[in-house]
Coordinates of C-alpha atoms in Angstrom, one line a residue:
M28 CA -13.2 -3.3 -12.9
P29 CA -9.6 -4.2 -13.5
T30 CA -6.9 -1.6 -12.8
Q31 CA -3.5 -1.8 -14.3
R32 CA -0.4 0.4 -13.6
V33 CA 1.2 1.9 -16.7
Q34 CA 4.8 2.7 -15.8
L35 CA 6.3 5.8 -17.4
G36 CA 9.2 3.8 -19.0
E37 CA 11.6 4.8 -21.7
W38 CA 10.9 7.4 -24.4
M39 CA 12.0 5.8 -27.7
P40 CA 10.4 7.7 -30.6
D41 CA 12.2 5.4 -33.1
Q42 CA 9.9 2.6 -31.9
S43 CA 6.2 2.2 -32.3
G44 CA 3.9 2.9 -29.4
I45 CA 2.6 -0.6 -29.6
T46 CA 5.9 -1.8 -28.2
G47 CA 5.1 -0.1 -24.9
A48 CA 7.7 2.7 -25.2
L49 CA 6.6 6.2 -24.3
T50 CA 5.5 8.2 -27.3
D51 CA 6.2 11.6 -25.7
A52 CA 8.5 13.0 -23.0
K53 CA 8.6 16.7 -23.5
N54 CA 10.1 19.3 -21.1
V55 CA 11.1 16.6 -18.6
V56 CA 14.2 14.7 -17.7
S57 CA 14.7 11.0 -17.1
Q58 CA 15.3 9.8 -13.6
A59 CA 16.1 6.4 -12.2
V60 CA 12.4 5.8 -12.0
G61 CA 10.0 8.0 -13.9
Y62 CA 10.6 11.6 -14.9
G63 CA 11.4 15.0 -13.3
S64 CA 10.9 18.6 -14.3
F65 CA 13.1 20.6 -16.6
P66 CA 13.6 24.3 -15.9
T67 CA 12.8 27.2 -18.2
A68 CA 15.5 29.6 -19.5
V69 CA 15.3 33.1 -18.0
A70 CA 17.2 36.2 -19.0
F71 CA 20.3 36.8 -16.9
S72 CA 22.2 39.7 -18.5
G73 CA 21.6 43.0 -20.1
S74 CA 21.7 43.3 -23.9
A75 CA 25.0 43.3 -25.9
T76 CA 25.3 45.3 -29.1
E77 CA 25.3 42.1 -31.2
D78 CA 23.9 38.6 -31.0
L79 CA 25.8 36.4 -28.7
V80 CA 26.9 33.0 -29.9
S81 CA 29.4 31.8 -27.3
L82 CA 29.5 31.4 -23.5
Y83 CA 32.3 30.2 -21.3
A84 CA 32.9 29.9 -17.5
A85 CA 36.5 30.1 -16.3
K86 CA 37.8 29.2 -12.9
N87 CA 39.8 31.8 -11.0
P88 CA 42.7 30.9 -8.7
D89 CA 40.6 31.7 -5.7
S90 CA 37.9 29.2 -6.8
T91 CA 35.5 31.9 -7.9
T92 CA 34.4 31.9 -11.5
Q93 CA 34.4 34.4 -14.4
L94 CA 31.8 34.2 -17.1
F95 CA 32.6 35.3 -20.7
T96 CA 30.3 35.7 -23.7
S97 CA 30.9 36.8 -27.2
G98 CA 29.4 37.6 -30.5
A99 CA 31.1 37.8 -33.9
S100 CA 33.2 40.9 -33.1
K101 CA 33.1 41.5 -29.3
I102 CA 33.8 39.6 -26.1
Y103 CA 32.2 40.6 -22.8
T104 CA 32.5 39.6 -19.2
V105 CA 29.3 38.9 -17.3
S106 CA 29.1 39.8 -13.6
G107 CA 27.0 38.1 -10.9
I108 CA 24.1 40.5 -11.5
G109 CA 24.2 40.0 -15.2
A110 CA 26.1 43.2 -16.1
L111 CA 28.0 43.0 -19.4
T112 CA 31.4 44.6 -19.7
Q113 CA 33.0 44.8 -23.2
V114 CA 36.6 43.5 -23.0
K115 CA 37.4 42.9 -26.7
S116 CA 36.1 44.5 -30.0
G117 CA 37.1 44.4 -33.7
M118 CA 37.2 40.7 -34.2
T119 CA 36.4 39.4 -37.7
T120 CA 34.7 36.1 -36.9
G121 CA 33.2 34.5 -40.1
I122 CA 29.5 33.6 -40.4
D123 CA 30.3 29.9 -40.3
D124 CA 32.6 30.2 -37.2
R125 CA 32.3 31.3 -33.6
V126 CA 34.6 32.4 -30.8
R127 CA 35.7 29.4 -28.8
F128 CA 37.4 29.4 -25.4
T129 CA 39.7 27.3 -23.3
Q130 CA 41.6 27.8 -20.0
F131 CA 45.3 27.0 -19.4
G132 CA 46.3 27.8 -15.9
K133 CA 45.4 31.4 -15.2
R134 CA 45.0 32.2 -18.9
V135 CA 41.7 32.2 -20.8
I136 CA 42.5 31.8 -24.5
T137 CA 40.1 32.3 -27.5
T138 CA 40.2 31.4 -31.2
N139 CA 37.8 32.3 -34.0
N140 CA 39.6 31.2 -37.2
A141 CA 40.1 34.8 -38.2
D142 CA 42.3 36.5 -35.5
V143 CA 45.3 35.1 -33.8
L144 CA 44.8 33.5 -30.4
Q145 CA 43.6 36.0 -27.8
G146 CA 44.6 35.8 -24.2
W147 CA 43.1 37.0 -20.8
T148 CA 45.0 36.6 -17.5
L149 CA 42.5 35.9 -14.8
G150 CA 42.7 38.4 -11.9
T151 CA 44.7 41.0 -13.8
S152 CA 43.5 41.5 -17.4
T153 CA 41.0 44.1 -18.4
S154 CA 40.9 43.3 -22.1
F155 CA 41.8 40.4 -24.4
A156 CA 45.0 40.8 -26.4
N157 CA 47.0 38.8 -28.9
L158 CA 48.4 35.8 -27.1
S159 CA 51.9 36.2 -28.7
A160 CA 53.6 37.0 -32.0
S161 CA 53.9 33.3 -32.8
A162 CA 50.3 32.3 -31.9
P163 CA 48.3 30.8 -34.8
K164 CA 44.8 31.3 -36.1
A165 CA 42.6 28.2 -35.8
K166 CA 39.0 27.0 -35.7
F167 CA 39.2 24.9 -32.6
I168 CA 41.2 24.9 -29.3
T169 CA 41.6 22.8 -26.2
V170 CA 44.2 21.7 -23.6
V171 CA 45.9 18.3 -23.7
R172 CA 48.0 17.6 -20.6
D173 CA 50.5 20.5 -20.5
F174 CA 49.9 21.9 -24.0
V175 CA 47.4 24.3 -25.6
V176 CA 46.3 22.5 -28.8
C177 CA 44.7 24.0 -31.9
A178 CA 43.1 22.3 -34.8
N179 CA 42.0 23.2 -38.4
T180 CA 44.5 26.0 -38.4
Y181 CA 44.9 28.9 -40.8
E182 CA 48.5 29.2 -42.0
S183 CA 50.4 30.4 -45.1
A184 CA 47.3 32.2 -46.3
A185 CA 45.4 28.9 -46.5
Q186 CA 43.1 26.8 -44.2
Q187 CA 45.0 23.7 -43.0
Q188 CA 41.9 21.7 -42.4
Y189 CA 43.7 18.5 -41.4
R190 CA 46.3 20.1 -39.0
V191 CA 46.7 19.8 -35.3
R192 CA 49.2 22.3 -33.8
W193 CA 50.3 22.6 -30.1
S194 CA 52.2 25.1 -28.0
A195 CA 55.5 24.6 -26.2
L196 CA 55.4 22.5 -23.0
N197 CA 53.8 24.6 -20.2
D198 CA 54.1 27.8 -22.3
E199 CA 50.9 28.8 -24.1
T200 CA 52.7 31.8 -25.7
D201 CA 55.4 29.8 -27.6
W202 CA 54.2 28.3 -30.9
V203 CA 57.6 28.1 -32.7
E204 CA 58.3 24.5 -33.8
D205 CA 61.2 23.3 -31.7
V206 CA 62.1 19.8 -30.4
N207 CA 63.4 21.3 -27.2
T208 CA 60.3 23.2 -26.3
Q209 CA 58.2 20.4 -27.8
S210 CA 56.0 22.8 -29.9
D211 CA 55.1 21.1 -33.2
Y212 CA 52.2 20.1 -35.4
Q213 CA 50.7 17.0 -37.0
D214 CA 48.7 16.6 -40.2
I215 CA 46.1 13.9 -40.3
P216 CA 45.7 13.0 -44.0
D217 CA 42.8 10.6 -43.9
G218 CA 39.3 11.1 -42.5
G219 CA 38.4 14.5 -44.0
Q220 CA 38.7 17.8 -42.3
I221 CA 38.9 18.3 -38.6
V222 CA 35.5 19.4 -37.1
G223 CA 36.4 19.5 -33.5
I224 CA 38.9 18.6 -30.7
R225 CA 38.6 17.8 -27.0
G226 CA 41.4 17.5 -24.4
G227 CA 42.3 16.2 -21.0
E228 CA 44.9 13.5 -20.3
F229 CA 44.7 12.6 -24.0
G230 CA 43.2 14.5 -26.9
L231 CA 40.4 13.4 -29.2
V232 CA 40.5 14.8 -32.8
F233 CA 37.1 14.5 -34.5
L234 CA 37.3 14.4 -38.3
E235 CA 34.4 14.1 -40.8
R236 CA 35.0 10.3 -41.2
A237 CA 37.4 9.3 -38.4
I238 CA 38.4 9.9 -34.8
S239 CA 42.1 10.1 -33.7
R240 CA 43.4 9.9 -30.2
M241 CA 46.5 12.0 -29.5
T242 CA 48.7 10.6 -26.7
Y243 CA 51.8 12.3 -25.2
I244 CA 54.9 10.3 -25.7
G245 CA 57.6 12.9 -25.3
T246 CA 60.5 13.8 -27.7
P247 CA 61.2 13.6 -30.5
F248 CA 57.6 12.9 -31.7
I249 CA 55.8 14.6 -28.7
F250 CA 52.4 13.2 -29.5
Q251 CA 51.3 9.8 -31.0
F252 CA 48.2 9.9 -33.1
D253 CA 46.1 6.6 -33.3
N254 CA 43.0 6.2 -35.4
I255 CA 40.3 4.7 -33.1
S256 CA 37.4 5.1 -35.5
R257 CA 37.7 4.7 -39.2
N258 CA 34.7 5.7 -41.4
K259 CA 32.9 7.0 -38.3
G260 CA 33.4 10.6 -37.5
C261 CA 31.6 13.7 -36.4
M262 CA 29.1 15.5 -38.6
V263 CA 28.7 18.8 -36.6
S264 CA 31.3 20.6 -34.5
G265 CA 28.7 22.1 -32.3
S266 CA 27.5 18.6 -31.3
I267 CA 30.6 17.7 -29.4
A268 CA 30.3 17.8 -25.6
Q269 CA 32.7 16.4 -23.0
Y270 CA 32.2 15.3 -19.4
Q271 CA 35.3 14.0 -17.5
G272 CA 36.8 11.4 -19.9
V273 CA 33.8 10.8 -22.1
T274 CA 32.9 12.8 -25.2
F275 CA 29.5 12.8 -26.9
F276 CA 28.9 13.8 -30.5
L277 CA 26.7 13.5 -33.5
S278 CA 27.8 11.3 -36.5
D279 CA 26.1 11.0 -39.8
D280 CA 23.8 8.3 -38.6
G281 CA 23.2 9.3 -35.0
F282 CA 24.6 10.0 -31.5
Y283 CA 27.6 8.4 -30.0
M284 CA 30.0 8.6 -27.0
C285 CA 33.7 8.0 -27.0
D286 CA 36.0 7.3 -24.0
G287 CA 39.2 7.4 -26.0
Q288 CA 39.2 3.6 -26.6
Q289 CA 35.9 2.8 -28.3
V290 CA 33.0 4.5 -29.9
V291 CA 29.6 3.5 -28.5
P292 CA 26.1 4.3 -30.0
I293 CA 23.7 5.9 -27.6
G294 CA 20.8 6.8 -29.8
S295 CA 20.5 3.8 -32.0
E296 CA 16.9 2.5 -32.3
K297 CA 15.9 5.1 -29.7
V298 CA 16.2 8.7 -31.0
D299 CA 18.5 8.7 -34.1
R300 CA 15.8 8.5 -36.7
F301 CA 13.6 10.9 -34.8
F302 CA 16.4 13.5 -34.7
I303 CA 17.4 13.0 -38.4
N304 CA 13.8 13.5 -39.4
D305 CA 13.1 16.4 -37.0
A306 CA 16.2 18.5 -37.3
S307 CA 16.7 21.1 -40.1
E308 CA 19.8 19.9 -41.9
S309 CA 20.5 23.4 -43.3
D310 CA 20.8 24.7 -39.7
Y311 CA 23.2 22.0 -38.4
G312 CA 25.9 24.7 -38.2
T313 CA 24.0 26.5 -35.5
M314 CA 23.9 23.4 -33.3
S315 CA 25.4 23.6 -29.8
S316 CA 25.7 21.2 -26.9
A317 CA 26.5 21.3 -23.2
V318 CA 26.7 19.0 -20.1
D319 CA 24.6 19.6 -17.0
P320 CA 26.7 17.8 -14.4
I321 CA 24.2 18.2 -11.6
R322 CA 21.4 16.3 -13.4
K323 CA 23.9 14.0 -15.3
L324 CA 22.6 15.4 -18.7
V325 CA 24.2 16.0 -22.0
I326 CA 22.0 18.3 -24.1
W327 CA 21.9 19.3 -27.8
N328 CA 20.3 22.5 -29.0
Y329 CA 19.1 22.4 -32.6
V330 CA 16.7 23.9 -35.1
A331 CA 13.7 21.6 -36.0
T332 CA 12.1 21.5 -39.4
D333 CA 9.2 23.7 -38.1
G334 CA 11.7 26.5 -37.5
F335 CA 11.7 26.3 -33.6
R336 CA 14.7 25.3 -31.6
K337 CA 14.5 22.2 -29.4
L338 CA 16.7 20.5 -26.8
L339 CA 17.5 16.8 -27.2
I340 CA 18.4 15.5 -23.7
Y341 CA 20.4 12.4 -22.8
N342 CA 20.7 11.3 -19.2
F343 CA 24.0 9.4 -19.2
A344 CA 23.3 7.9 -15.8
T345 CA 19.9 6.3 -16.8
K346 CA 20.8 6.1 -20.5
K347 CA 17.4 7.5 -21.4
W348 CA 16.3 10.4 -23.6
T349 CA 13.8 13.2 -23.4
Y350 CA 13.4 16.5 -25.2
A351 CA 12.4 20.1 -24.5
D352 CA 11.6 23.5 -25.9
A353 CA 14.9 25.3 -26.1
G354 CA 14.3 28.9 -25.0
T355 CA 17.9 29.7 -26.2
D356 CA 19.8 29.9 -29.5
Y357 CA 23.0 28.7 -28.0
L358 CA 23.7 26.3 -25.1
S359 CA 26.7 26.2 -22.8
E360 CA 27.8 25.6 -19.3
A361 CA 27.7 28.8 -17.2
S362 CA 28.5 30.2 -13.8
S363 CA 28.3 33.4 -11.9
T364 CA 29.9 35.4 -9.1
A365 CA 28.2 35.6 -5.7
V366 CA 25.3 38.0 -5.4
T367 CA 24.7 40.0 -2.2
L368 CA 21.3 40.9 -0.9
E369 CA 21.9 44.5 -1.9
Q370 CA 22.6 43.5 -5.4
L371 CA 19.2 41.7 -5.7
D372 CA 17.7 45.2 -6.1
S373 CA 19.5 45.4 -9.5
I374 CA 18.0 42.1 -10.6
S375 CA 14.3 42.4 -9.6
A376 CA 12.0 45.1 -8.2
S377 CA 10.6 42.6 -5.7
I378 CA 11.1 39.0 -4.5
D379 CA 7.8 38.0 -5.9
A380 CA 8.8 39.2 -9.3
M381 CA 12.0 37.2 -9.4
T382 CA 12.2 34.6 -12.2
T383 CA 14.8 32.5 -10.3
S384 CA 14.4 31.1 -6.9
L385 CA 16.6 32.6 -4.1
D386 CA 18.1 29.2 -3.3
S387 CA 19.3 28.8 -6.9
R388 CA 23.0 28.0 -7.6
L389 CA 22.9 31.2 -9.7
Y390 CA 23.3 33.4 -6.6
V391 CA 25.8 31.3 -4.7
G392 CA 28.7 32.1 -7.0
G393 CA 31.4 29.7 -8.2
K394 CA 28.9 27.0 -9.1
Y395 CA 28.3 25.6 -12.6
F396 CA 24.9 25.4 -14.1
L397 CA 23.3 25.2 -17.6
G398 CA 23.1 28.5 -19.5
G399 CA 23.0 29.9 -23.0
T400 CA 22.3 32.9 -25.1
L401 CA 19.2 34.2 -27.0
G402 CA 19.8 37.1 -29.3
A403 CA 22.0 39.6 -27.5
V404 CA 21.2 38.3 -23.9
V405 CA 22.7 35.6 -21.7
Y406 CA 20.1 33.2 -20.3
T407 CA 20.3 30.7 -17.5
Y408 CA 18.2 27.5 -17.1
T409 CA 17.2 28.5 -13.5
G410 CA 13.5 29.5 -14.1
A411 CA 10.3 27.8 -13.1
S412 CA 9.6 24.3 -14.3
A413 CA 8.6 24.0 -17.9
T414 CA 5.2 22.5 -18.6
G415 CA 5.9 18.8 -19.0
Q416 CA 4.1 16.4 -21.2
I417 CA 4.4 12.6 -21.1
A418 CA 2.4 10.1 -23.3
T419 CA 2.3 6.4 -22.9
G420 CA 2.5 3.7 -25.5
D421 CA -0.6 1.8 -26.6
I422 CA -2.7 -0.2 -24.0
D423 CA -4.2 -3.2 -25.7
L424 CA -6.3 -5.9 -23.9
G425 CA -6.6 -7.9 -27.1
G426 CA -10.0 -6.6 -28.1
Q427 CA -12.5 -3.8 -27.7
S428 CA -12.1 -2.0 -24.3
V429 CA -13.0 1.2 -22.5
V430 CA -11.0 3.4 -20.3
T431 CA -13.0 4.9 -17.4
L432 CA -10.7 6.2 -14.8
A433 CA -7.0 7.2 -14.3
R434 CA -5.0 8.0 -11.2
P435 CA -1.7 9.9 -11.9
Q436 CA 1.2 8.8 -9.7
V437 CA 3.0 12.1 -9.4
D438 CA 5.1 12.8 -6.3
G439 CA 4.6 16.2 -4.8
G440 CA 1.8 17.2 -7.2
S441 CA -0.9 15.9 -9.5
A442 CA -1.7 16.0 -13.2
T443 CA -4.2 16.4 -16.0
I444 CA -4.9 13.3 -18.1
A445 CA -6.1 13.0 -21.7
V446 CA -6.8 9.8 -23.6
A447 CA -6.7 8.8 -27.2
S448 CA -8.4 5.6 -28.4
R449 CA -8.3 3.9 -31.8
Q450 CA -9.8 0.8 -33.4
L451 CA -6.8 0.3 -35.8
L452 CA -3.2 1.2 -35.5
S453 CA -3.4 2.9 -38.9
E454 CA -5.8 5.6 -37.5
S455 CA -4.5 8.9 -36.3
V456 CA -3.8 9.4 -32.6
L457 CA -6.2 12.2 -31.4
F458 CA -6.2 13.0 -27.7
G459 CA -9.5 14.2 -26.1
T460 CA -9.9 17.0 -23.7
A461 CA -7.5 16.9 -20.7
V462 CA -9.2 16.4 -17.4
A463 CA -7.6 17.4 -14.1
A464 CA -7.4 15.0 -11.2
D465 CA -9.9 15.7 -8.4
S466 CA -9.2 16.0 -4.7
E467 CA -9.0 12.2 -4.5
N468 CA -6.5 12.1 -7.4
R469 CA -9.1 10.5 -9.7
V470 CA -9.5 11.5 -13.3
S471 CA -12.9 10.4 -14.7
L472 CA -12.7 9.4 -18.4
R473 CA -14.7 7.4 -20.9
S474 CA -13.0 6.4 -24.1
S475 CA -13.7 3.3 -26.1
G476 CA -11.5 1.5 -28.7
R477 CA -8.9 -1.3 -29.0
Y478 CA -5.7 0.8 -28.5
H479 CA -5.5 3.5 -25.8
R480 CA -2.8 6.1 -25.1
L481 CA -2.7 8.4 -22.0
Q482 CA -1.2 11.8 -22.0
L483 CA -0.1 13.2 -18.6
V484 CA 0.7 16.8 -17.8
P485 CA 2.1 17.2 -14.3
T486 CA 0.8 20.0 -12.2
G487 CA 1.7 21.6 -8.8
N488 CA 5.1 21.6 -7.2
W489 CA 5.9 18.1 -8.5
S490 CA 9.2 16.3 -8.4
N491 CA 8.7 12.9 -10.0
A492 CA 6.1 11.4 -12.3
V493 CA 6.2 7.6 -12.1
A494 CA 3.1 5.9 -13.5
I495 CA -0.6 6.1 -14.3
D496 CA -3.1 3.7 -12.7
V497 CA -5.8 3.0 -15.3
D498 CA -9.2 1.4 -15.0
V499 CA -9.8 -0.4 -18.3
T500 CA -12.2 -3.2 -19.1
G501 CA -13.0 -5.3 -22.1
Q502 CA -16.2 -4.7 -24.1
G503 CA -18.2 -7.4 -25.9
A504 CA -18.7 -7.0 -29.6
R505 CA -22.2 -6.7 -30.9

């Protein structure tokens, strides 16, 4: 009986299963070969008095970290044991906006498009306060070289949707336009309104139908603005995520990355059509994104048409996609302060009841990891592995055949296998009962048809699902 190895290749829902592409890759992440597990989100903090929609990890001068979270009217600090301390109240963030953070030296600065920029000095502040008398109101904020930069500002009792404004050189408190201090602004008249901005050695300004790069050139013009993408902009501000010098975002026709020189599609003919069909367009405004630098992932959190939130996951090392159940409403990079053994009593009644492993980065302190918020609580993606599900494309021997045996190739664990067989590609794909591998890693099956798909659910303390060895043989027609 012939055996063939079905590699767990690339998940490309925009393609038909008959092409050989995986037809499902849920709650897993792409690896160089095969797929690994994705952790569940577990509650980390106590409950705030309002829903939380922002999360930000700042770096202290001593290399420790400080975690902030916010709702529409309040900002909290989050300690290493998840205790929330209110450090700002009375904000008037609009329903279509959220508090956004950036760090400039020892100062954490926030904006929410309703209140003037707020500042917090790391190591000394106990509450956020107005940054300065000249500080503006704005939707977006970042740091470009030695300047704090705002975009889509609110000035003269009107929203300046096309404006980029920056502080004085090395002075985040001075926003008075002056050629000597180099504080100034620039309006970008073409490309629609600004929907986001990212910084670094250069700035990237994302508009609805264009992308501009802002490059420091000194006085008298301070920054030069170059259009690097015309008629291709960003659809959703919450879709913008940055890692080192590369920024990822959602445009009106799919997902892209930009290095400041060129815009490159990353979802074309892979997941773009899947996302556009699966995402609830009316909920685009609640979308968020973050980078998991440990696993080389950029992840988007969105509401699907069925009302549930999902994560769309791109591994920028392997250039492959997966997806997962979200478990949070908002996604962000997070961090924590170190936790002592004595403080563990405040987290869990017993070691056995802990939802996060003791060797997690969560307890080390000063390390970055994936986090988010759900309702009024901060969550971290440090829980047990989510239940993964991987489905192959169609196996076709060119005629009627029968699948009789499968052997999952799962490092560190095993799997259950279900099979779906069809005579015609027009028929629905219906998987039979999943069967667990026995002690010899064999799954006995019997399913007849011309086209076969196998669904694998890894079990045990697994680390990598690579392939499925399948016994399939042709059948003569009567």
